[in-house]
Coordinates of N, CA and C in Angstrom, one line a residue:
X125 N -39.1 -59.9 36.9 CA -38.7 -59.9 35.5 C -39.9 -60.5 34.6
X126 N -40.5 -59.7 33.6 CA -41.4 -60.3 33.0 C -41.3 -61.7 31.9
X127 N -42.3 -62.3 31.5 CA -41.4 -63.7 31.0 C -40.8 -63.3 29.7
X128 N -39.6 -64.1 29.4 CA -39.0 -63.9 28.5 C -38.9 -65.5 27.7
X129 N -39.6 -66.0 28.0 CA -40.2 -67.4 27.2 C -41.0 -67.0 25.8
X130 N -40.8 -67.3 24.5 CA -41.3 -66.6 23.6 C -42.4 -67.4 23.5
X131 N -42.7 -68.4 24.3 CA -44.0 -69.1 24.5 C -45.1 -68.5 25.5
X132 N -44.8 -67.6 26.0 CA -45.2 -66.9 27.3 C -46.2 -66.2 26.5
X133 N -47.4 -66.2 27.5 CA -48.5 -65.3 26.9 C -47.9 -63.8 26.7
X134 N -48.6 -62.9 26.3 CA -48.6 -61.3 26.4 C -48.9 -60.8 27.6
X135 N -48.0 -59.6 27.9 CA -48.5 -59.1 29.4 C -49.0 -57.8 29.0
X136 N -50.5 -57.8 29.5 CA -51.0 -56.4 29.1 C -51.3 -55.9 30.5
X137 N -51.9 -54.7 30.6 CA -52.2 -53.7 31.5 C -53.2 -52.9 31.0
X138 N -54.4 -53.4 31.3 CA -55.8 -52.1 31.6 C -56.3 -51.6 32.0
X139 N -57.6 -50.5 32.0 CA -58.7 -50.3 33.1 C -59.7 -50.5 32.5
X140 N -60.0 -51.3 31.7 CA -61.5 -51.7 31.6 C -61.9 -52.7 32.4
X141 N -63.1 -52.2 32.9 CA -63.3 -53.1 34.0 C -64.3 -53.9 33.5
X142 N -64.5 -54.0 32.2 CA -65.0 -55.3 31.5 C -64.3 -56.4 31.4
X143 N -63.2 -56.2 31.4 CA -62.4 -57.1 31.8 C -61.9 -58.6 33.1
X144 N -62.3 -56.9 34.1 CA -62.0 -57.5 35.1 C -62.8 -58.9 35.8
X145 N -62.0 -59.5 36.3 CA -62.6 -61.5 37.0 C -62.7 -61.0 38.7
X146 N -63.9 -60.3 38.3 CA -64.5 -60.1 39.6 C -64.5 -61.4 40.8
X147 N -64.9 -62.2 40.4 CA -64.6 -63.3 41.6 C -63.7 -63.7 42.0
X148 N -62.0 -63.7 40.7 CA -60.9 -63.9 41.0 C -60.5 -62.5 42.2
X149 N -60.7 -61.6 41.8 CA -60.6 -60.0 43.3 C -61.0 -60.7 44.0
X150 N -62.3 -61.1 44.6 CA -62.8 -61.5 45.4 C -61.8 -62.3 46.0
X151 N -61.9 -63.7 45.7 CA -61.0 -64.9 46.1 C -60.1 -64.3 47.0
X152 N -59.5 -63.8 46.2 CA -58.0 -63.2 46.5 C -57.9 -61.9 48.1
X153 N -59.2 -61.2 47.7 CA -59.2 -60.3 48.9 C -59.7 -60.6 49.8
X154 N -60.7 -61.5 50.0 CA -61.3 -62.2 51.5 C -60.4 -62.8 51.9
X155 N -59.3 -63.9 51.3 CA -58.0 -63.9 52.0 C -57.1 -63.3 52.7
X156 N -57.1 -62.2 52.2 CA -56.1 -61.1 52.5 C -55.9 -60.4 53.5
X157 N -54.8 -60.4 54.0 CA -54.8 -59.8 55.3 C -55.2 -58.3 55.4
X158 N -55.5 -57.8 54.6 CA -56.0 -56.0 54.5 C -57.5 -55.9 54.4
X159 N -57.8 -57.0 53.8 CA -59.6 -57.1 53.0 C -60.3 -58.5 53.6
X160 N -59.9 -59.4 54.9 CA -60.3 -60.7 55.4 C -61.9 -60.6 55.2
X161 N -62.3 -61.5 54.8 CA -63.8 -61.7 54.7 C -64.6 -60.2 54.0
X162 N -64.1 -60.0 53.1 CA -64.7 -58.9 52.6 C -66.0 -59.3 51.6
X163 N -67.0 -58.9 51.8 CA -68.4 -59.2 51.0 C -67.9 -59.1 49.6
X164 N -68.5 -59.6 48.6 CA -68.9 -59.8 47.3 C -69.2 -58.3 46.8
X165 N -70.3 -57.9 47.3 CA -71.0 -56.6 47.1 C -69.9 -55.2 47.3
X166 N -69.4 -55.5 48.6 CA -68.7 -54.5 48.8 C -67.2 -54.3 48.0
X167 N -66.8 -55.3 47.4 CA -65.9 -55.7 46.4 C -66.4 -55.1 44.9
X168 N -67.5 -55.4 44.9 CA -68.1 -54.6 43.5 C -68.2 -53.2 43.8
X169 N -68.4 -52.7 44.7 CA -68.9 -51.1 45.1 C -67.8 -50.7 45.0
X170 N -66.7 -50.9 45.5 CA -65.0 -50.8 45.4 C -64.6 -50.3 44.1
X171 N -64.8 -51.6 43.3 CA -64.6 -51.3 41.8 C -65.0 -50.3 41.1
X172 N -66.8 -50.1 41.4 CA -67.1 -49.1 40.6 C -66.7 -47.6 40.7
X173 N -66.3 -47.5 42.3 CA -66.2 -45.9 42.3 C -64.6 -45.6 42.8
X174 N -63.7 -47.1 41.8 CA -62.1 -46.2 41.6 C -62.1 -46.7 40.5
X175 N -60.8 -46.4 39.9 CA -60.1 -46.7 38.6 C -58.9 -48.1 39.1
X176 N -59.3 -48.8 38.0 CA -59.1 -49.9 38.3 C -58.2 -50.4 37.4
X177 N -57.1 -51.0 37.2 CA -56.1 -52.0 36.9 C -56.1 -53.2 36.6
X178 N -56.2 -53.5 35.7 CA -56.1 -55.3 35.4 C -55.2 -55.7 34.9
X179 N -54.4 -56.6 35.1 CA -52.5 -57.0 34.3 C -53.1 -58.3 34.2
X180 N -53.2 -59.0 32.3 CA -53.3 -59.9 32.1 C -51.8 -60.7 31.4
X181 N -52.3 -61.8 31.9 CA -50.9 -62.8 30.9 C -52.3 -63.4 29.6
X182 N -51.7 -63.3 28.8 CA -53.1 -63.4 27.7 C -54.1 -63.2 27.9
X183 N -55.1 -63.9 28.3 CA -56.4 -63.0 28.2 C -56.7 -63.7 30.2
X184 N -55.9 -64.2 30.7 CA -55.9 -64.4 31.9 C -55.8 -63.5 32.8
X185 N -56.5 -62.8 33.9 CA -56.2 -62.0 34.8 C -55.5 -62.2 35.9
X186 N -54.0 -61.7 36.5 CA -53.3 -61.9 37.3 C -52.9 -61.3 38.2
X187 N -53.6 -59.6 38.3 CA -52.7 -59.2 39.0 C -54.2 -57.8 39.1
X188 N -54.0 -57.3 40.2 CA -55.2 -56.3 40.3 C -54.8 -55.4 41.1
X189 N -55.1 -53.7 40.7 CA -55.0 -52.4 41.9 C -55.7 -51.9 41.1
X190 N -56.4 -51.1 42.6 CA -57.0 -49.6 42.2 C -57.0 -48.8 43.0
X191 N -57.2 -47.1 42.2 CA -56.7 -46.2 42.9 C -58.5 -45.2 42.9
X192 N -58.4 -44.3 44.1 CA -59.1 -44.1 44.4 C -58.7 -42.8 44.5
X193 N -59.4 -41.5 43.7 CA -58.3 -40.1 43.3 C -59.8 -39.4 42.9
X194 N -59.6 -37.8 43.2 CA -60.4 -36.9 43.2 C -59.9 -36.0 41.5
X195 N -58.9 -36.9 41.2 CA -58.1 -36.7 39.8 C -57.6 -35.1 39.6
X196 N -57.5 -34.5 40.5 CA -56.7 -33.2 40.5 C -55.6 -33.1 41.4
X197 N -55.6 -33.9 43.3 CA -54.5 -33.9 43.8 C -54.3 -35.0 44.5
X198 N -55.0 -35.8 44.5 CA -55.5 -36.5 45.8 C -55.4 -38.1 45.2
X199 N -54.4 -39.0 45.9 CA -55.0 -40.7 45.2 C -54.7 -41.4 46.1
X200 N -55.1 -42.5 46.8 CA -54.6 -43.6 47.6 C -54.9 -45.0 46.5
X201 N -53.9 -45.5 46.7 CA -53.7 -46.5 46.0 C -54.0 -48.3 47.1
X202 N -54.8 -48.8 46.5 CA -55.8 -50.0 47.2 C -55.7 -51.1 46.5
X203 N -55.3 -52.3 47.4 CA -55.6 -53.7 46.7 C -54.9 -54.2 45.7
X204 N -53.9 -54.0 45.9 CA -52.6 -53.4 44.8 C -52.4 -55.6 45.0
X205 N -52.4 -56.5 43.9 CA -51.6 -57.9 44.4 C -51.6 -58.4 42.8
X206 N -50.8 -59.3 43.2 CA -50.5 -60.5 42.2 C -50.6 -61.9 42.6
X207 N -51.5 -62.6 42.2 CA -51.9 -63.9 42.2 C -50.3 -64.5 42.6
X208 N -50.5 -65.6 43.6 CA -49.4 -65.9 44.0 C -48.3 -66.7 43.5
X209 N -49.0 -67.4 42.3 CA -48.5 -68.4 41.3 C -47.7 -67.9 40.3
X210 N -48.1 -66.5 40.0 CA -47.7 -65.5 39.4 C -46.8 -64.5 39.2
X211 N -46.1 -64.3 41.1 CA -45.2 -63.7 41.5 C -43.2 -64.0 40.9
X212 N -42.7 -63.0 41.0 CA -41.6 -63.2 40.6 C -41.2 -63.4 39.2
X213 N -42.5 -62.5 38.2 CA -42.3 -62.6 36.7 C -42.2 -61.0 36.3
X214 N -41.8 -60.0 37.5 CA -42.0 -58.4 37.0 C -43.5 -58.0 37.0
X215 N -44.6 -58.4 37.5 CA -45.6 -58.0 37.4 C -46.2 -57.2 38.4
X216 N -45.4 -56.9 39.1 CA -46.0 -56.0 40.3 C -45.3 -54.2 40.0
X217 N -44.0 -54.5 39.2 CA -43.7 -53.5 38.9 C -44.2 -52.8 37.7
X218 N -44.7 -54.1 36.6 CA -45.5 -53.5 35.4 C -46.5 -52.6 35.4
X219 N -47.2 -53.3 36.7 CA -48.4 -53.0 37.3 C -48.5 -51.4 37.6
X220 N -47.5 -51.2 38.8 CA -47.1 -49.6 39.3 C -46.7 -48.8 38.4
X221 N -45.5 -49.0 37.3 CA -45.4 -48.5 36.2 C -46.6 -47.9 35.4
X222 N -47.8 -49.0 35.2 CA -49.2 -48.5 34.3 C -49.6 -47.6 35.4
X223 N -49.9 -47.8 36.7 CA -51.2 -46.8 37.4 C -50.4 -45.8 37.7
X224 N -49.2 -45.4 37.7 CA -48.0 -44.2 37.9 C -48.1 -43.1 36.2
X225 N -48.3 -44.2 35.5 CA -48.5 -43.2 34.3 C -49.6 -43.2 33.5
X226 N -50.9 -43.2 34.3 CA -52.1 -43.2 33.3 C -52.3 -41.6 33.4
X227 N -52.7 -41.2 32.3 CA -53.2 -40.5 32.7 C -53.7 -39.4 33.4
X228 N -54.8 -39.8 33.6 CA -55.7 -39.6 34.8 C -54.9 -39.2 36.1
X229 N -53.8 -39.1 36.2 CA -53.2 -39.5 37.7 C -51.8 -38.7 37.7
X230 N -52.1 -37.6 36.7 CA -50.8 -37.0 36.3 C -51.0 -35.9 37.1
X231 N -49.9 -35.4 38.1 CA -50.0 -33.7 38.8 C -50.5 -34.1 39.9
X232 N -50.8 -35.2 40.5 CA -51.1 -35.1 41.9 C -50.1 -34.7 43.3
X233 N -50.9 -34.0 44.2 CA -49.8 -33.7 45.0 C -49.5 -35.0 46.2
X234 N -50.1 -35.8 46.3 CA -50.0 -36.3 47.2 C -50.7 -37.8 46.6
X235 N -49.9 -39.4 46.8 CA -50.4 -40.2 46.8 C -50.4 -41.3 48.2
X236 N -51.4 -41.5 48.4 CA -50.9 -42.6 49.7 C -51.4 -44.5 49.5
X237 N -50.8 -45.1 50.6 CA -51.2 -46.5 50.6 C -50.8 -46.9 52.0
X238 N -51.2 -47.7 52.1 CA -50.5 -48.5 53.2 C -50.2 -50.0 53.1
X239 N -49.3 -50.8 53.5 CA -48.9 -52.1 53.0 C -48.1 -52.6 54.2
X240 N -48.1 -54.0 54.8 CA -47.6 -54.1 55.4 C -45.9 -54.9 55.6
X241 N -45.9 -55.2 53.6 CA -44.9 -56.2 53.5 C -44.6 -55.6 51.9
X242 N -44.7 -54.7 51.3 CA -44.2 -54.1 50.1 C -43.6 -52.7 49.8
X243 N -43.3 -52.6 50.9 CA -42.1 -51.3 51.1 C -41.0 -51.3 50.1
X244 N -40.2 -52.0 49.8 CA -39.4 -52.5 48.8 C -39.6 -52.2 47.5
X245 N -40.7 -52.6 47.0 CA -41.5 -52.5 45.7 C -42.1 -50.7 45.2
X246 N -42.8 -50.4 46.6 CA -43.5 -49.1 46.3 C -42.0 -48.2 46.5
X247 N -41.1 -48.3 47.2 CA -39.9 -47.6 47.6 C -39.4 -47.1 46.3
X248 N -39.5 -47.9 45.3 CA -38.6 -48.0 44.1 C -39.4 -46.8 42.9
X249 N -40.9 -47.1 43.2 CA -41.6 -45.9 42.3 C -42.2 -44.9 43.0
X250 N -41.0 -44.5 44.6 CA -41.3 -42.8 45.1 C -41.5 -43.0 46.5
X251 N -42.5 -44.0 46.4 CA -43.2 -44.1 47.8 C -42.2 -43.6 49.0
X252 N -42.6 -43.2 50.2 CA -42.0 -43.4 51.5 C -42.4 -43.3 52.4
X253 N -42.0 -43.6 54.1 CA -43.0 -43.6 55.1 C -43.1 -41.9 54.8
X254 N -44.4 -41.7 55.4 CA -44.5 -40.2 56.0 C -44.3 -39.7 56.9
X255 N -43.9 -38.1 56.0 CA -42.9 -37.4 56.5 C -43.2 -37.0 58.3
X256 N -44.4 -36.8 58.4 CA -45.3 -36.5 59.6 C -46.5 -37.0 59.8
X257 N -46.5 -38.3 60.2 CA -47.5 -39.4 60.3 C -47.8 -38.6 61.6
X258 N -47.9 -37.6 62.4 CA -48.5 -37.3 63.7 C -49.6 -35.6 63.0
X259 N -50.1 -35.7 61.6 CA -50.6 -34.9 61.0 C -52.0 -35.5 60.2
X260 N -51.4 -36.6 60.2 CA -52.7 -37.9 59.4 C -53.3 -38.8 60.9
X261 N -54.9 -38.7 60.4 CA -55.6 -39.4 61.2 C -56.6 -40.4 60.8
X262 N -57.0 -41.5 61.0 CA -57.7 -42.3 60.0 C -58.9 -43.1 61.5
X263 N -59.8 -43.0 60.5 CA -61.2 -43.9 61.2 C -60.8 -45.3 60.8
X264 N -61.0 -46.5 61.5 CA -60.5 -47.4 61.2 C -61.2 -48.8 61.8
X265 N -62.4 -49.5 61.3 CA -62.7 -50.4 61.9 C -62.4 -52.0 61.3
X266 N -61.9 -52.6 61.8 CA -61.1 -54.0 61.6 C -61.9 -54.7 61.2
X267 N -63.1 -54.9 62.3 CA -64.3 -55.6 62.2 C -65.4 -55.7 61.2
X268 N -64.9 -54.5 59.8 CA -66.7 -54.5 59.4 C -67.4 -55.5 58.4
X269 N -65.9 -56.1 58.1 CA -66.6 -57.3 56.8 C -67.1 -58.2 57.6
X270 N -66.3 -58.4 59.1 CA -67.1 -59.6 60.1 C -68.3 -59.4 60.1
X271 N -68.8 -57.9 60.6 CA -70.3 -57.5 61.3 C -70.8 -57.9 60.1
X272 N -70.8 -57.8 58.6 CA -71.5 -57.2 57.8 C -71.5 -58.7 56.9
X273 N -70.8 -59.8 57.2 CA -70.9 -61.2 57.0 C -71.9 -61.7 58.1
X274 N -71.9 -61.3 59.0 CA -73.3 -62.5 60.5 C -74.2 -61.2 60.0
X275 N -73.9 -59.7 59.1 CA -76.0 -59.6 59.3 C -76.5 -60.3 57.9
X276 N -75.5 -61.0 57.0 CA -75.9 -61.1 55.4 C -76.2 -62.9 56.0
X277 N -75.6 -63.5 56.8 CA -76.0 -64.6 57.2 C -77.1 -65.1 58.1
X278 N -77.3 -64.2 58.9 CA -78.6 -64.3 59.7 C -80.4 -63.9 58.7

């Protein structure tokens, strides 16, 4: 539920990525159990080539997704969070709400993500497992922000 404190900053929703508190992503995604140790660099390269979401409470940034779409049929949805301090004010649904109706993202046939604890949330705007997960195949290496942290450290 969003705040309803008439002291409460404003909750906005953008894609300028002027905006966005590149180091606050960061922080947040090298934590993360999806993005563990994910480079700096490869976090900016991310940004630049999807469309990107920023949910601020005033001019504070709290909450971050982006989608990554060929903008005719095609989007997987990435990195989708909310600062943790921040949880439990409606902002995850504000969030899906904005990147569900920009736009840019209208007529696709097909969106995907994967998440391993927000079934609940994406359930509510469509999402569901797939229908034939034995037709999708994915390249997938666990390790690469590890390899790619010991060659930026050596």
């Amino acid at each position: 539920m969003p705040p309803t404190d008439p002291l409460s900053p404003p909750i906005t929703v953008d894609t300028d990525k002027s905006r966005l508190d590149v180091a606050m992503i960061h922080r947040f995604l090298t934590t993360s159990y999806w993005a563990q140790g994910i480079p700096l660099d490869v976090v900016e390269r991310s940004i630049a080539g999807s469309l990107c979401f920023g949910l601020y409470e005033g001019e504070r940034q709290v909450a971050f997704a982006r989608v990554v779409s060929d903008g005719a049929t095609f989007a997987y949805l990435a990195d989708v969070f909310v600062l943790e301090e921040c949880r439990g004010r409606g902002h995850s649904k504000a969030m899906m709400a904005a990147v569900l109706a920009h736009p840019s993202l209208q007529g696709l046939r097909r969106w995907l993500l994967a998440t391993r604890d927000a079934h609940d949330l994406y359930a509510q705007f469509g999402f569901e497992p797939l229908h034939a997960p034995q037709v999708f195949m994915q390249r997938h290496d666990p390790d690469v922000y590890v390899a790619a942290n010991v060659e930026v450290q050596t």
